[in-house]
Structure formats: C-alpha cells, structure tokens
Short mmCIF file of C-alpha atoms and ligand atoms in Angstrom, two decimals:
data_model
loop_
_atom_site.label_atom_id
_atom_site.label_comp_id
_atom_site.label_asym_id
_atom_site.label_seq_id
_atom_site.Cartn_x
_atom_site.Cartn_y
_atom_site.Cartn_z
CA MET A 145 162.86 86.08 -24.41
CA SER A 146 159.28 85.10 -25.24
CA ARG A 147 158.36 85.89 -21.62
CA LEU A 148 159.71 89.38 -22.07
CA ILE A 149 157.67 89.82 -25.25
CA LEU A 150 154.57 88.55 -23.44
CA ALA A 151 155.18 90.92 -20.54
CA LEU A 152 155.58 93.83 -22.96
CA ALA A 153 152.43 92.82 -24.83
CA PHE A 154 150.41 92.81 -21.60
CA LEU A 155 151.88 96.10 -20.50
CA LEU A 156 150.93 97.66 -23.84
CA ALA A 157 147.43 96.14 -23.66
CA ALA A 158 147.01 97.55 -20.16
CA LEU A 159 148.24 101.00 -21.14
CA SER A 160 146.01 101.15 -24.20
CA SER A 161 142.83 100.40 -22.21
CA PRO A 162 141.02 103.70 -21.66
CA THR A 163 138.41 102.57 -19.13
CA LEU A 164 139.69 99.51 -17.32
CA PRO A 165 142.56 99.01 -14.89
CA ALA A 166 145.62 96.90 -15.76
CA ARG A 167 144.06 94.06 -13.80
CA ALA A 168 141.79 93.19 -16.74
CA ALA A 169 144.76 92.43 -19.00
CA GLU A 170 146.46 90.40 -16.28
CA LEU A 171 143.37 88.30 -15.72
CA SER A 172 143.16 86.90 -19.23
CA TYR A 173 146.76 85.81 -18.92
CA VAL A 174 146.20 84.18 -15.55
CA ALA A 175 143.04 82.46 -16.73
CA ARG A 176 144.88 80.97 -19.69
CA HIS A 177 147.67 79.68 -17.49
CA GLY A 178 145.44 78.42 -14.70
CA LYS A 179 147.23 79.84 -11.67
CA ALA A 180 144.44 79.16 -9.20
CA ASP A 181 145.61 81.27 -6.27
CA PHE A 182 146.11 84.35 -8.38
CA LEU A 183 142.81 83.63 -10.09
CA THR A 184 141.01 83.55 -6.75
CA ALA A 185 142.47 86.81 -5.50
CA HIS A 186 141.71 88.75 -8.67
CA LEU A 187 138.60 87.12 -10.11
CA TYR A 188 136.86 86.46 -6.82
CA PRO A 189 138.34 88.81 -4.23
CA GLY A 190 137.59 87.96 -0.63
CA ALA A 191 136.30 84.50 -1.59
CA SER A 192 136.12 81.81 1.05
CA ILE A 193 137.14 79.13 -1.44
CA VAL A 194 140.31 78.58 -3.44
CA LEU A 195 139.32 78.19 -7.07
CA ALA A 196 140.67 75.05 -8.71
CA PRO A 197 139.48 75.16 -12.33
CA GLN A 198 142.02 72.48 -13.28
CA HIS A 199 140.00 70.03 -11.13
CA LEU A 200 136.60 70.78 -12.63
CA ARG A 201 134.94 67.56 -13.75
CA GLU A 202 132.93 69.32 -16.41
CA ASN A 203 133.83 71.99 -18.95
CA ILE A 204 131.71 74.89 -17.71
CA ALA A 205 131.97 78.65 -18.10
CA ALA A 206 129.91 81.68 -17.08
CA LEU A 207 128.71 84.37 -19.47
CA THR A 208 128.03 87.73 -17.86
CA PHE A 209 126.27 90.72 -19.44
CA ASP A 210 126.80 94.06 -17.70
CA ASP A 211 125.16 97.50 -17.87
CA GLY A 212 121.58 96.51 -18.79
CA PRO A 213 118.71 95.99 -18.79
CA ASP A 214 119.01 97.26 -22.35
CA ALA A 215 115.75 97.55 -24.29
CA ALA A 216 117.49 97.45 -27.68
CA ASN A 217 119.67 94.37 -27.17
CA ASP A 218 118.56 92.27 -24.20
CA PRO A 219 115.42 90.81 -25.87
CA GLU A 220 117.68 89.50 -28.64
CA ILE A 221 120.31 88.28 -26.19
CA LEU A 222 117.56 86.39 -24.34
CA ARG A 223 116.31 84.82 -27.59
CA ILE A 224 119.83 83.75 -28.65
CA LEU A 225 120.60 82.27 -25.23
CA ALA A 226 117.31 80.33 -25.26
CA GLU A 227 118.01 78.98 -28.76
CA HIS A 228 121.32 77.62 -27.50
CA ASP A 229 120.04 76.33 -24.13
CA ALA A 230 122.48 78.64 -22.34
CA VAL A 231 122.03 80.60 -19.12
CA ALA A 232 123.97 83.68 -18.04
CA THR A 233 124.27 86.31 -15.33
CA PHE A 234 123.14 89.89 -15.99
CA PHE A 235 124.81 92.59 -13.88
CA VAL A 236 122.19 95.30 -14.08
CA VAL A 237 122.57 99.00 -13.33
CA GLY A 238 119.84 100.08 -10.90
CA ARG A 239 118.70 103.15 -12.84
CA ASN A 240 118.32 101.01 -16.02
CA ALA A 241 116.39 98.36 -14.11
CA ALA A 242 114.07 101.11 -12.81
CA LYS A 243 113.37 102.12 -16.43
CA HIS A 244 112.80 98.57 -17.69
CA PRO A 245 111.09 96.56 -14.93
CA ARG A 246 109.36 94.20 -17.37
CA LEU A 247 112.61 93.36 -19.12
CA LEU A 248 114.22 92.73 -15.73
CA ARG A 249 111.48 90.23 -14.86
CA GLU A 250 111.82 88.58 -18.29
CA ILE A 251 115.54 88.04 -17.74
CA ALA A 252 114.90 86.42 -14.35
CA ALA A 253 111.94 84.36 -15.63
CA ALA A 254 114.12 82.88 -18.38
CA GLY A 255 116.35 81.27 -15.73
CA HIS A 256 119.20 83.77 -15.81
CA GLU A 257 120.79 85.19 -12.71
CA ILE A 258 120.69 88.91 -11.93
CA GLY A 259 123.53 90.67 -10.15
CA ASN A 260 124.05 94.17 -8.73
CA HIS A 261 126.20 96.62 -10.77
CA THR A 262 125.50 99.75 -8.61
CA TYR A 263 122.67 102.23 -9.18
CA GLU A 264 124.38 104.75 -11.47
CA HIS A 265 127.43 102.86 -12.74
CA VAL A 266 129.80 104.81 -10.54
CA ARG A 267 133.55 104.28 -10.21
CA LEU A 268 133.51 103.25 -6.57
CA ILE A 269 137.05 104.36 -5.73
CA THR A 270 135.80 107.93 -6.13
CA GLN A 271 133.09 107.33 -3.49
CA ASP A 272 133.31 107.29 0.29
CA PRO A 273 132.04 104.18 2.16
CA GLN A 274 128.58 105.71 2.77
CA GLN A 275 128.18 106.52 -0.92
CA GLN A 276 129.37 103.04 -1.91
CA ASP A 277 126.86 101.48 0.47
CA ALA A 278 124.06 103.64 -0.98
CA ALA A 279 125.02 102.66 -4.56
CA LEU A 280 124.67 98.96 -3.72
CA ARG A 281 121.74 99.21 -1.31
CA ARG A 282 119.56 101.25 -3.69
CA THR A 283 119.93 98.64 -6.44
CA ASN A 284 119.31 95.77 -4.01
CA THR A 285 116.11 97.43 -2.80
CA LEU A 286 114.90 97.92 -6.37
CA LEU A 287 115.70 94.32 -7.32
CA SER A 288 114.03 92.95 -4.20
CA ALA A 289 110.87 94.89 -5.04
CA ALA A 290 110.90 93.15 -8.44
CA GLY A 291 111.18 89.75 -6.74
CA VAL A 292 114.89 89.31 -7.51
CA ALA A 293 117.32 88.39 -4.72
CA PRO A 294 120.79 89.30 -5.99
CA ARG A 295 123.73 87.31 -4.70
CA TRP A 296 126.56 88.78 -6.76
CA PHE A 297 128.11 92.19 -7.12
CA ARG A 298 130.37 93.41 -9.90
CA PRO A 299 131.99 96.83 -9.41
CA PRO A 300 131.78 99.03 -12.53
CA PHE A 301 135.15 99.20 -14.35
CA GLY A 302 136.37 96.45 -11.98
CA SER A 303 137.19 99.33 -9.67
CA TYR A 304 136.99 98.80 -5.91
CA ASP A 305 138.87 99.78 -2.76
CA GLU A 306 139.50 98.34 0.70
CA HIS A 307 135.94 99.21 1.84
CA THR A 308 134.02 97.74 -1.09
CA LEU A 309 134.20 94.03 -0.33
CA SER A 310 132.89 94.36 3.23
CA ILE A 311 130.18 96.81 2.11
CA ALA A 312 129.10 94.27 -0.53
CA ARG A 313 129.08 91.49 2.08
CA ALA A 314 127.01 93.63 4.44
CA ASN A 315 124.49 93.92 1.59
CA GLY A 316 124.48 90.13 1.14
CA LEU A 317 126.61 90.24 -2.02
CA GLU A 318 129.76 88.47 -3.15
CA THR A 319 132.09 90.49 -5.38
CA ILE A 320 133.22 88.93 -8.65
CA LEU A 321 135.18 90.22 -11.63
CA TRP A 322 136.00 88.18 -14.78
CA THR A 323 138.72 86.11 -16.40
CA ILE A 324 137.98 87.01 -20.05
CA ASP A 325 137.41 90.59 -21.09
CA SER A 326 135.66 90.52 -24.49
CA LYS A 327 136.42 94.25 -24.92
CA ASP A 328 133.04 94.60 -26.67
CA TYR A 329 132.78 98.10 -25.12
CA ARG A 330 135.46 99.26 -27.56
CA ASP A 331 132.97 98.72 -30.38
CA ILE A 332 135.36 96.38 -32.17
CA PRO A 333 133.93 94.12 -34.92
CA ALA A 334 131.83 91.17 -33.71
CA ALA A 335 134.33 88.71 -35.22
CA VAL A 336 137.07 90.18 -33.00
CA VAL A 337 134.86 89.87 -29.89
CA GLU A 338 134.14 86.25 -30.85
CA ASP A 339 137.79 85.37 -31.45
CA ARG A 340 138.94 87.04 -28.23
CA VAL A 341 136.44 85.03 -26.16
CA MET A 342 137.11 81.73 -27.94
CA ARG A 343 140.89 82.17 -27.78
CA ASP A 344 140.85 82.51 -23.99
CA LEU A 345 137.97 80.16 -23.11
CA THR A 346 139.07 77.54 -20.56
CA PRO A 347 137.09 75.51 -17.99
CA GLY A 348 135.83 77.85 -15.27
CA SER A 349 136.11 81.04 -17.33
CA VAL A 350 133.96 84.03 -16.41
CA ILE A 351 133.37 86.14 -19.52
CA LEU A 352 132.75 89.89 -19.40
CA MET A 353 130.34 91.17 -22.06
CA HIS A 354 127.86 94.06 -22.17
CA SER A 355 124.14 94.28 -22.89
CA ASN A 356 124.47 97.74 -24.43
CA HIS A 357 126.85 96.97 -27.28
CA ARG A 358 125.63 95.75 -30.64
CA ASN A 359 128.76 93.69 -31.40
CA THR A 360 127.92 91.50 -28.38
CA VAL A 361 124.57 90.53 -29.89
CA GLU A 362 126.25 89.85 -33.24
CA ALA A 363 129.08 87.78 -31.73
CA LEU A 364 126.92 85.72 -29.36
CA PRO A 365 125.46 83.08 -31.75
CA ASN A 366 128.91 82.05 -33.02
CA ILE A 367 130.38 82.04 -29.50
CA LEU A 368 127.59 79.74 -28.30
CA THR A 369 127.86 77.45 -31.34
CA ARG A 370 131.65 77.16 -31.13
CA ALA A 371 131.62 76.68 -27.34
CA LYS A 372 129.04 73.90 -27.65
CA LEU A 373 131.23 72.13 -30.22
CA ALA A 374 134.11 72.44 -27.74
CA GLY A 375 131.93 70.80 -25.06
CA VAL A 376 131.39 73.92 -22.94
CA ARG A 377 128.21 74.29 -20.88
CA PHE A 378 127.30 77.82 -19.78
CA VAL A 379 126.04 78.18 -16.22
CA THR A 380 124.91 80.96 -13.88
CA LEU A 381 127.47 82.27 -11.40
CA THR A 382 125.70 80.47 -8.56
CA GLU A 383 126.10 77.14 -10.35
CA TRP A 384 129.64 78.14 -11.32
CA LYS A 385 130.46 78.62 -7.63
CA ALA A 386 128.92 75.29 -6.62
CA LEU A 387 130.97 73.46 -9.26
CA MET A 388 134.10 75.37 -8.30
CA GLU A 389 133.61 74.38 -4.64
CA ARG A 390 133.21 70.77 -5.70
CA ALA A 391 136.45 71.03 -7.70
CA THR A 392 138.21 72.41 -4.61
CA VAL A 393 136.94 69.51 -2.48
CA ALA A 394 138.01 67.03 -5.18
CA GLN A 395 141.47 68.58 -5.17
CA ALA A 396 141.72 68.13 -1.40
CA ASP A 397 140.72 64.43 -1.59
ZN1 ZN B 534 129.60 98.22 -16.28
#
C-alpha cells in the first residue's frame, strides 16, 4: 500500500514539474534507496564504471551550480563556499561565460571545477546532431581560451537523445545529471530548498542547484553547516568520480 502511495507521489511530482522530465523525480528516489545500477544509468549515462555509493569509505557529495556565471549571485556563492572549505562544480552557459570572463576565472582560481552547459542553454532534443555538437564545441572553445579545460557536460533540463552522449565524448566531455534536484528554479523559499537537499543527502549524492536563483544563495550556508555536522565533505565531480571508482574496486575485492 505504501509503495502505491509512493508511486503516486512520484507520478504527481513528475507531472507537476514544468521544466524537467520525469527522470528528475525518479532520481531522488533512486538516490535515497541506493540502487547502484539504476543510479549509474540515470545519473551518469554512458559511464564506464558502475557506481557503488554504498561502498564509499568517506561521506562525500558533489554540489553543482548550473546556468552561471551569474554576476549577482556567484561572488556570494564563492564567498560562502570558501567560508565552509567546500568546493563545487559550476556548469556554465557559454554566452554567460562570454559576458563574465573575470568571474569565470575567479571560480576556477578558487579551486572549483567548471563544466559545459551548452552555449545558449538549449533543449538538445530539439537540435540535430550538428547543432548539438556546435552547442558543446562553442562553449569548450570559449572555456579553453580562458584557460579552463572542461571535463564534464550537463545537458540543460537533463534533456538528451541518442546522439548527445557520443557528441559529448567526441568533445572530451562526460555527461552527468544529478541525484538531488533542489528545485531552486521554482523560486521556493530558501528553507524549502535547504530541507529538500538535506532530506535526500546520502553518500555520493550529486546536488543540482542554480547560480541564478536567490534562494540558492540564501539556503547554501545552512546546507553547508548541516552537512558538515553530518560528516559530509563536498568535492568536485572529478574527485567524486575518483572516489566512486575506488568504491567500485573495493566492492569487487
Ligand atoms: Zn541549466
């Protein structure tokens, strides 16, 4: 019976989401229940490793901030992260990075990782393979010129098709989604963003947040304080992957 209620709740959550596919609602559920195979296919599509968060030796998680660089919020996000000794990954939109090159360099110089989030925040399933390639390549070129070598790609809206993963690989990028959707883009109160993240936070979580929403900035100090009390260390996605690979090897031992 409770399973039925859960299934209905997730269906309703999926239907009520105006901008994201049903996958986002499924992911939080999977992350909470630690089904590694499903987690791999949906969080990290096309990955060469099987994620085994249950075998992680350390309680780590990855914060990700999409849609910047954002001149209004990112300087504050950087200050808050520094105060809490936390690092994160920023999935920048190429046209925003072109407008804010200094901010882009500041993010990288502070030890955070920078990923590719297309040039104009397009929904890739509406684009043919050549257009998809251009959306990724243009941002890579811009980032390279700023001295940043991106390794990760996150498709806007979590939307990708059968061409996207190989196009990303051809551009030297691994595609990654998230396990926790903070839903900050709905402009919900900061306390709700905070509670949603903390409720679902488990070892290995990848948290979706956005640079261009004020509630993210307001929720971040409490998230970092509460996570630290819970023994969580926030890492870049590259470190996240290294630790995940180690957990996979440990599982095989
Ligand atoms: Zn986005």
